[in-house]
mmCIF file of C-alpha atoms in Angstrom:
data_model
loop_
_atom_site.group_PDB
_atom_site.id
_atom_site.type_symbol
_atom_site.label_atom_id
_atom_site.label_comp_id
_atom_site.label_asym_id
_atom_site.label_seq_id
_atom_site.Cartn_x
_atom_site.Cartn_y
_atom_site.Cartn_z
ATOM 1 C CA ALA Z 1 6.711 17.908 -5.073
ATOM 2 C CA GLN Z 2 7.724 14.104 -5.461
ATOM 3 C CA SER Z 3 5.316 12.008 -7.139
ATOM 4 C CA VAL Z 4 3.811 8.817 -9.371
ATOM 5 C CA ALA Z 5 1.466 9.145 -11.860
ATOM 6 C CA GLN Z 6 -0.971 6.530 -12.887
ATOM 7 C CA PRO Z 7 -2.474 7.990 -15.965
ATOM 8 C CA GLU Z 8 -5.382 5.388 -16.689
ATOM 9 C CA ASP Z 9 -8.406 5.155 -14.687
ATOM 10 C CA GLN Z 10 -8.852 1.853 -16.720
ATOM 11 C CA VAL Z 11 -7.333 -0.678 -19.080
ATOM 12 C CA ASN Z 12 -9.120 -3.654 -20.509
ATOM 13 C CA VAL Z 13 -7.744 -5.881 -22.468
ATOM 14 C CA ALA Z 14 -8.511 -9.560 -24.049
ATOM 15 C CA GLU Z 15 -7.696 -12.360 -21.674
ATOM 16 C CA GLY Z 16 -4.810 -13.781 -23.389
ATOM 17 C CA ASN Z 17 -3.239 -10.582 -25.173
ATOM 18 C CA PRO Z 18 -0.258 -8.685 -23.369
ATOM 19 C CA LEU Z 19 -1.253 -6.151 -20.751
ATOM 20 C CA THR Z 20 0.816 -2.656 -19.584
ATOM 21 C CA VAL Z 21 0.086 -0.583 -16.664
ATOM 22 C CA LYS Z 22 1.515 2.852 -16.958
ATOM 23 C CA CYS Z 23 3.360 4.419 -13.953
ATOM 24 C CA THR Z 24 5.340 7.651 -14.249
ATOM 25 C CA TYR Z 25 7.430 8.903 -11.947
ATOM 26 C CA SER Z 26 8.524 12.347 -10.421
ATOM 27 C CA VAL Z 27 10.978 11.266 -7.315
ATOM 28 C CA SER Z 28 14.215 13.068 -7.108
ATOM 29 C CA GLY Z 29 17.280 10.999 -6.459
ATOM 30 C CA ASN Z 30 16.993 7.250 -7.404
ATOM 31 C CA PRO Z 31 13.542 6.373 -7.035
ATOM 32 C CA TYR Z 32 13.034 3.067 -4.786
ATOM 33 C CA LEU Z 33 9.354 1.498 -6.433
ATOM 34 C CA PHE Z 34 6.569 -0.658 -6.167
ATOM 35 C CA TRP Z 35 3.708 -2.112 -7.437
ATOM 36 C CA TYR Z 36 0.647 -3.309 -5.386
ATOM 37 C CA VAL Z 37 -2.059 -5.084 -6.376
ATOM 38 C CA GLN Z 38 -5.968 -4.966 -4.190
ATOM 39 C CA TYR Z 39 -8.420 -7.471 -5.512
ATOM 40 C CA PRO Z 40 -12.251 -6.525 -4.169
ATOM 41 C CA ASN Z 41 -12.691 -6.247 -0.711
ATOM 42 C CA ARG Z 42 -9.011 -7.345 -0.412
ATOM 43 C CA GLY Z 43 -5.801 -5.929 1.406
ATOM 44 C CA LEU Z 44 -3.036 -4.979 -1.427
ATOM 45 C CA GLN Z 45 -0.802 -7.161 -1.642
ATOM 46 C CA PHE Z 46 3.480 -6.915 -3.349
ATOM 47 C CA LEU Z 47 3.800 -7.590 -6.461
ATOM 48 C CA LEU Z 48 7.709 -6.435 -7.028
ATOM 49 C CA LYS Z 49 9.739 -3.094 -6.397
ATOM 50 C CA TYR Z 50 12.517 -1.998 -8.069
ATOM 51 C CA ILE Z 51 15.501 -0.881 -5.419
ATOM 52 C CA THR Z 52 18.813 -1.293 -7.808
ATOM 53 C CA GLY Z 53 19.609 -3.102 -10.450
ATOM 54 C CA ASP Z 54 18.682 -4.551 -13.456
ATOM 55 C CA ASN Z 55 15.910 -2.124 -15.077
ATOM 56 C CA LEU Z 56 13.687 -5.527 -15.841
ATOM 57 C CA VAL Z 57 12.652 -6.549 -12.875
ATOM 58 C CA LYS Z 58 10.487 -9.915 -12.445
ATOM 59 C CA GLY Z 59 7.579 -10.501 -9.730
ATOM 60 C CA SER Z 60 4.989 -12.611 -8.179
ATOM 61 C CA TYR Z 61 2.463 -13.788 -10.894
ATOM 62 C CA GLY Z 62 3.944 -13.637 -14.140
ATOM 63 C CA PHE Z 63 4.603 -9.590 -13.700
ATOM 64 C CA GLU Z 64 7.320 -7.423 -14.862
ATOM 65 C CA ALA Z 65 8.177 -4.344 -14.870
ATOM 66 C CA GLU Z 66 10.500 -2.127 -16.541
ATOM 67 C CA PHE Z 67 12.524 0.619 -14.956
ATOM 68 C CA ASN Z 68 13.427 3.367 -17.814
ATOM 69 C CA LYS Z 69 14.853 6.403 -16.091
ATOM 70 C CA SER Z 70 15.124 8.298 -19.088
ATOM 71 C CA GLN Z 71 11.605 8.343 -19.750
ATOM 72 C CA THR Z 72 10.987 8.092 -16.346
ATOM 73 C CA SER Z 73 8.573 5.060 -15.843
ATOM 74 C CA PHE Z 74 8.144 2.100 -14.210
ATOM 75 C CA HIS Z 75 4.835 0.268 -15.896
ATOM 76 C CA LEU Z 76 4.138 -3.075 -15.367
ATOM 77 C CA LYS Z 77 3.502 -5.597 -18.167
ATOM 78 C CA LYS Z 78 2.422 -9.112 -18.662
ATOM 79 C CA PRO Z 79 2.972 -11.257 -21.576
ATOM 80 C CA SER Z 80 -0.402 -13.049 -21.288
ATOM 81 C CA ALA Z 81 -3.205 -12.551 -19.125
ATOM 82 C CA LEU Z 82 -5.295 -13.400 -17.679
ATOM 83 C CA VAL Z 83 -9.238 -12.855 -16.309
ATOM 84 C CA SER Z 84 -7.961 -13.385 -12.069
ATOM 85 C CA ASP Z 85 -5.478 -10.285 -13.375
ATOM 86 C CA SER Z 86 -8.749 -8.582 -12.979
ATOM 87 C CA ALA Z 87 -8.110 -5.888 -10.032
ATOM 88 C CA LEU Z 88 -6.769 -2.265 -9.460
ATOM 89 C CA TYR Z 89 -3.264 -1.998 -9.353
ATOM 90 C CA PHE Z 90 -1.020 0.649 -7.411
ATOM 91 C CA CYS Z 91 2.284 2.072 -8.499
ATOM 92 C CA ALA Z 92 3.773 4.024 -5.294
ATOM 93 C CA PHE Z 93 7.290 5.326 -4.398
ATOM 94 C CA PHE Z 94 8.718 6.238 -1.053
ATOM 95 C CA PRO Z 95 9.343 10.095 -0.612
ATOM 96 C CA ARG Z 96 11.585 10.537 2.039
ATOM 97 C CA GLY Z 97 13.770 7.804 0.209
ATOM 98 C CA GLY Z 98 13.843 5.740 3.072
ATOM 99 C CA ALA Z 99 11.857 2.943 3.635
ATOM 100 C CA ASP Z 100 8.846 4.852 5.445
ATOM 101 C CA GLY Z 101 5.646 5.187 4.392
ATOM 102 C CA LEU Z 102 4.903 4.397 1.070
ATOM 103 C CA THR Z 103 3.171 6.934 -1.540
ATOM 104 C CA PHE Z 104 0.799 5.538 -4.285
ATOM 105 C CA GLY Z 105 -0.590 6.332 -7.145
ATOM 106 C CA LYS Z 106 -4.239 6.214 -7.626
ATOM 107 C CA GLY Z 107 -4.715 3.263 -9.011
ATOM 108 C CA THR Z 108 -5.574 1.982 -12.663
ATOM 109 C CA HIS Z 109 -8.863 -0.652 -12.188
ATOM 110 C CA LEU Z 110 -7.543 -3.608 -15.143
ATOM 111 C CA ILE Z 111 -10.336 -5.449 -16.758
ATOM 112 C CA ILE Z 112 -9.053 -8.342 -18.993
ATOM 113 C CA GLN Z 113 -12.933 -8.998 -20.561
ATOM 114 C CA PRO Z 114 -12.561 -13.293 -21.157
ATOM 115 C CA ASP K 1 -2.579 -14.398 3.091
ATOM 116 C CA SER K 2 -0.077 -12.111 4.484
ATOM 117 C CA GLY K 3 0.406 -13.037 7.929
ATOM 118 C CA VAL K 4 -0.787 -9.498 9.032
ATOM 119 C CA THR K 5 -3.988 -9.818 11.275
ATOM 120 C CA GLN K 6 -6.319 -6.553 11.498
ATOM 121 C CA THR K 7 -9.251 -6.482 13.609
ATOM 122 C CA PRO K 8 -12.231 -5.718 13.930
ATOM 123 C CA LYS K 9 -13.165 -6.487 10.254
ATOM 124 C CA HIS K 10 -15.816 -3.971 10.047
ATOM 125 C CA LEU K 11 -16.851 -1.117 12.667
ATOM 126 C CA ILE K 12 -19.782 1.215 12.968
ATOM 127 C CA THR K 13 -20.162 3.608 15.213
ATOM 128 C CA ALA K 14 -21.805 7.588 15.415
ATOM 129 C CA THR K 15 -19.877 10.939 15.549
ATOM 130 C CA GLY K 16 -17.431 11.907 18.423
ATOM 131 C CA GLN K 17 -17.244 8.523 19.551
ATOM 132 C CA ARG K 18 -13.562 7.442 19.445
ATOM 133 C CA VAL K 19 -11.967 3.692 18.461
ATOM 134 C CA THR K 20 -10.093 1.360 19.036
ATOM 135 C CA LEU K 21 -8.151 -0.657 15.697
ATOM 136 C CA ARG K 22 -5.910 -3.623 15.987
ATOM 137 C CA CYS K 23 -2.781 -5.179 13.931
ATOM 138 C CA SER K 24 -0.618 -7.304 14.328
ATOM 139 C CA PRO K 25 2.278 -8.139 11.986
ATOM 140 C CA ARG K 26 3.928 -10.550 10.307
ATOM 141 C CA SER K 27 6.515 -13.151 12.776
ATOM 142 C CA GLY K 28 9.360 -11.223 12.980
ATOM 143 C CA ASP K 29 8.489 -8.271 11.689
ATOM 144 C CA LEU K 30 9.629 -4.772 13.531
ATOM 145 C CA SER K 31 7.792 -2.385 11.210
ATOM 146 C CA VAL K 32 4.150 -1.681 11.199
ATOM 147 C CA TYR K 33 2.378 1.046 9.298
ATOM 148 C CA TRP K 34 -0.852 2.831 8.993
ATOM 149 C CA TYR K 35 -2.559 3.977 6.367
ATOM 150 C CA GLN K 36 -5.927 5.280 5.214
ATOM 151 C CA GLN K 37 -8.359 4.169 1.652
ATOM 152 C CA SER K 38 -10.446 6.205 0.953
ATOM 153 C CA LEU K 39 -12.776 7.163 -2.258
ATOM 154 C CA ASP K 40 -11.767 10.905 -2.092
ATOM 155 C CA GLN K 41 -8.380 10.800 -0.512
ATOM 156 C CA GLY K 42 -7.467 8.141 -2.610
ATOM 157 C CA LEU K 43 -4.359 5.471 -0.401
ATOM 158 C CA GLN K 44 -2.533 7.732 2.371
ATOM 159 C CA PHE K 45 0.199 6.321 4.316
ATOM 160 C CA LEU K 46 -0.879 7.694 8.602
ATOM 161 C CA ILE K 47 1.865 6.450 10.756
ATOM 162 C CA GLN K 48 4.805 4.049 10.951
ATOM 163 C CA TYR K 49 6.323 2.331 14.191
ATOM 164 C CA TYR K 50 9.301 0.746 14.815
ATOM 165 C CA ASN K 51 9.882 -1.521 17.893
ATOM 166 C CA GLY K 52 7.739 -0.100 19.822
ATOM 167 C CA GLU K 53 9.219 3.771 18.885
ATOM 168 C CA GLU K 54 7.720 6.250 16.486
ATOM 169 C CA ARG K 55 9.349 6.568 12.892
ATOM 170 C CA ALA K 56 7.525 8.613 10.331
ATOM 171 C CA LYS K 57 4.133 10.310 10.397
ATOM 172 C CA GLY K 58 2.671 10.875 7.706
ATOM 173 C CA ASN K 59 -1.044 12.783 7.134
ATOM 174 C CA ILE K 60 -2.324 11.737 10.640
ATOM 175 C CA LEU K 61 -4.561 13.425 11.985
ATOM 176 C CA GLU K 62 -4.049 15.203 15.222
ATOM 177 C CA ARG K 63 -7.250 13.252 16.444
ATOM 178 C CA PHE K 64 -5.515 10.232 15.613
ATOM 179 C CA SER K 65 -2.623 8.065 17.431
ATOM 180 C CA ALA K 66 -1.053 5.240 17.386
ATOM 181 C CA GLN K 67 1.226 2.792 19.133
ATOM 182 C CA GLN K 68 2.920 -0.227 19.391
ATOM 183 C CA PHE K 69 3.567 -2.676 22.315
ATOM 184 C CA PRO K 70 6.478 -4.552 23.600
ATOM 185 C CA ASP K 71 4.902 -7.997 21.329
ATOM 186 C CA LEU K 72 5.202 -5.140 18.322
ATOM 187 C CA HIS K 73 1.479 -5.303 17.575
ATOM 188 C CA SER K 74 -0.244 -2.415 17.353
ATOM 189 C CA GLU K 75 -3.014 -0.526 17.762
ATOM 190 C CA LEU K 76 -4.878 2.976 15.457
ATOM 191 C CA ASN K 77 -6.658 5.226 17.605
ATOM 192 C CA LEU K 78 -9.578 7.794 16.362
ATOM 193 C CA SER K 79 -10.846 9.935 18.739
ATOM 194 C CA SER K 80 -13.560 12.840 17.913
ATOM 195 C CA LEU K 81 -15.047 10.452 15.210
ATOM 196 C CA GLU K 82 -16.545 12.829 11.668
ATOM 197 C CA LEU K 83 -18.290 11.398 9.167
ATOM 198 C CA GLY K 84 -15.094 12.278 6.574
ATOM 199 C CA ASP K 85 -13.308 9.778 8.777
ATOM 200 C CA SER K 86 -15.213 6.999 7.441
ATOM 201 C CA ALA K 87 -12.866 4.767 5.035
ATOM 202 C CA LEU K 88 -11.013 1.251 4.776
ATOM 203 C CA TYR K 89 -7.950 1.421 7.351
ATOM 204 C CA PHE K 90 -4.953 -0.854 6.558
ATOM 205 C CA CYS K 91 -1.612 -1.942 9.235
ATOM 206 C CA ALA K 92 0.787 -3.071 6.547
ATOM 207 C CA SER K 93 4.702 -4.361 8.430
ATOM 208 C CA SER K 94 7.520 -4.814 6.852
ATOM 209 C CA ALA K 95 11.207 -6.513 7.557
ATOM 210 C CA TYR K 96 14.908 -4.666 8.417
ATOM 211 C CA GLY K 97 16.919 -5.993 5.417
ATOM 212 C CA GLY K 98 17.223 -9.288 4.100
ATOM 213 C CA ARG K 99 16.217 -10.320 0.821
ATOM 214 C CA GLN K 100 12.741 -8.610 1.537
ATOM 215 C CA ALA K 101 13.780 -5.160 2.424
ATOM 216 C CA TYR K 102 10.891 -2.299 1.991
ATOM 217 C CA GLU K 103 8.278 -4.525 1.138
ATOM 218 C CA GLN K 104 5.871 -3.941 3.072
ATOM 219 C CA TYR K 105 2.483 -7.113 3.519
ATOM 220 C CA PHE K 106 -0.431 -4.970 4.078
ATOM 221 C CA GLY K 107 -3.420 -6.952 6.160
ATOM 222 C CA PRO K 108 -7.041 -7.461 5.308
ATOM 223 C CA GLY K 109 -7.868 -3.802 6.810
ATOM 224 C CA THR K 110 -11.041 -2.718 8.996
ATOM 225 C CA ARG K 111 -13.671 -1.096 7.539
ATOM 226 C CA LEU K 112 -14.805 2.048 9.276
ATOM 227 C CA THR K 113 -18.215 3.591 9.164
ATOM 228 C CA VAL K 114 -18.947 6.829 10.484
ATOM 229 C CA THR K 115 -23.214 7.576 11.056
#
């Protein structure tokens, strides 16, 4: 079955350090991949997407992600973490290859320590 | 603020009851999606409507149904409620094409508690 995996339940990073939140995918064809962030008691916010084109995708709030076909990964990165980046991050994809419902990974809690 | 609105914010009801959750998409978005978020199941896609027509179905129970009205707002109806239906229900909307193609914008959610 097609899926995305977020291997870490929680990632801890010191403020100012670079951060990486990992996502690997098992998707047939050309995957449409997304990152969303959820702050406590809030809805999900779109961060960035990979549809086609450049493997390095830039998104909101200074985040970026690199699509790596050989490693089937789509890790989320930021050069310098802020305490306000602390939240729950989801990797997602379209399982049917079209713009219908997203399938999400289980999420990774990102904790930025001051 | 995503521009997607959901009402009510919280809903507490008893087992066996029926509730209706309402969603208004972003201005101009024709697609509406419903998702359920729970601790044991995570985030699950339920159903999608596009311009009033059902477009895709996910893990939606037969006790649940949805519709999208001519003004593009959508309602999710949950009936014969069980304790396990307690969850956060999100609505999302998306544009058909353009720069924001494929991006879904989520509302703040409705927290349903079934007692």
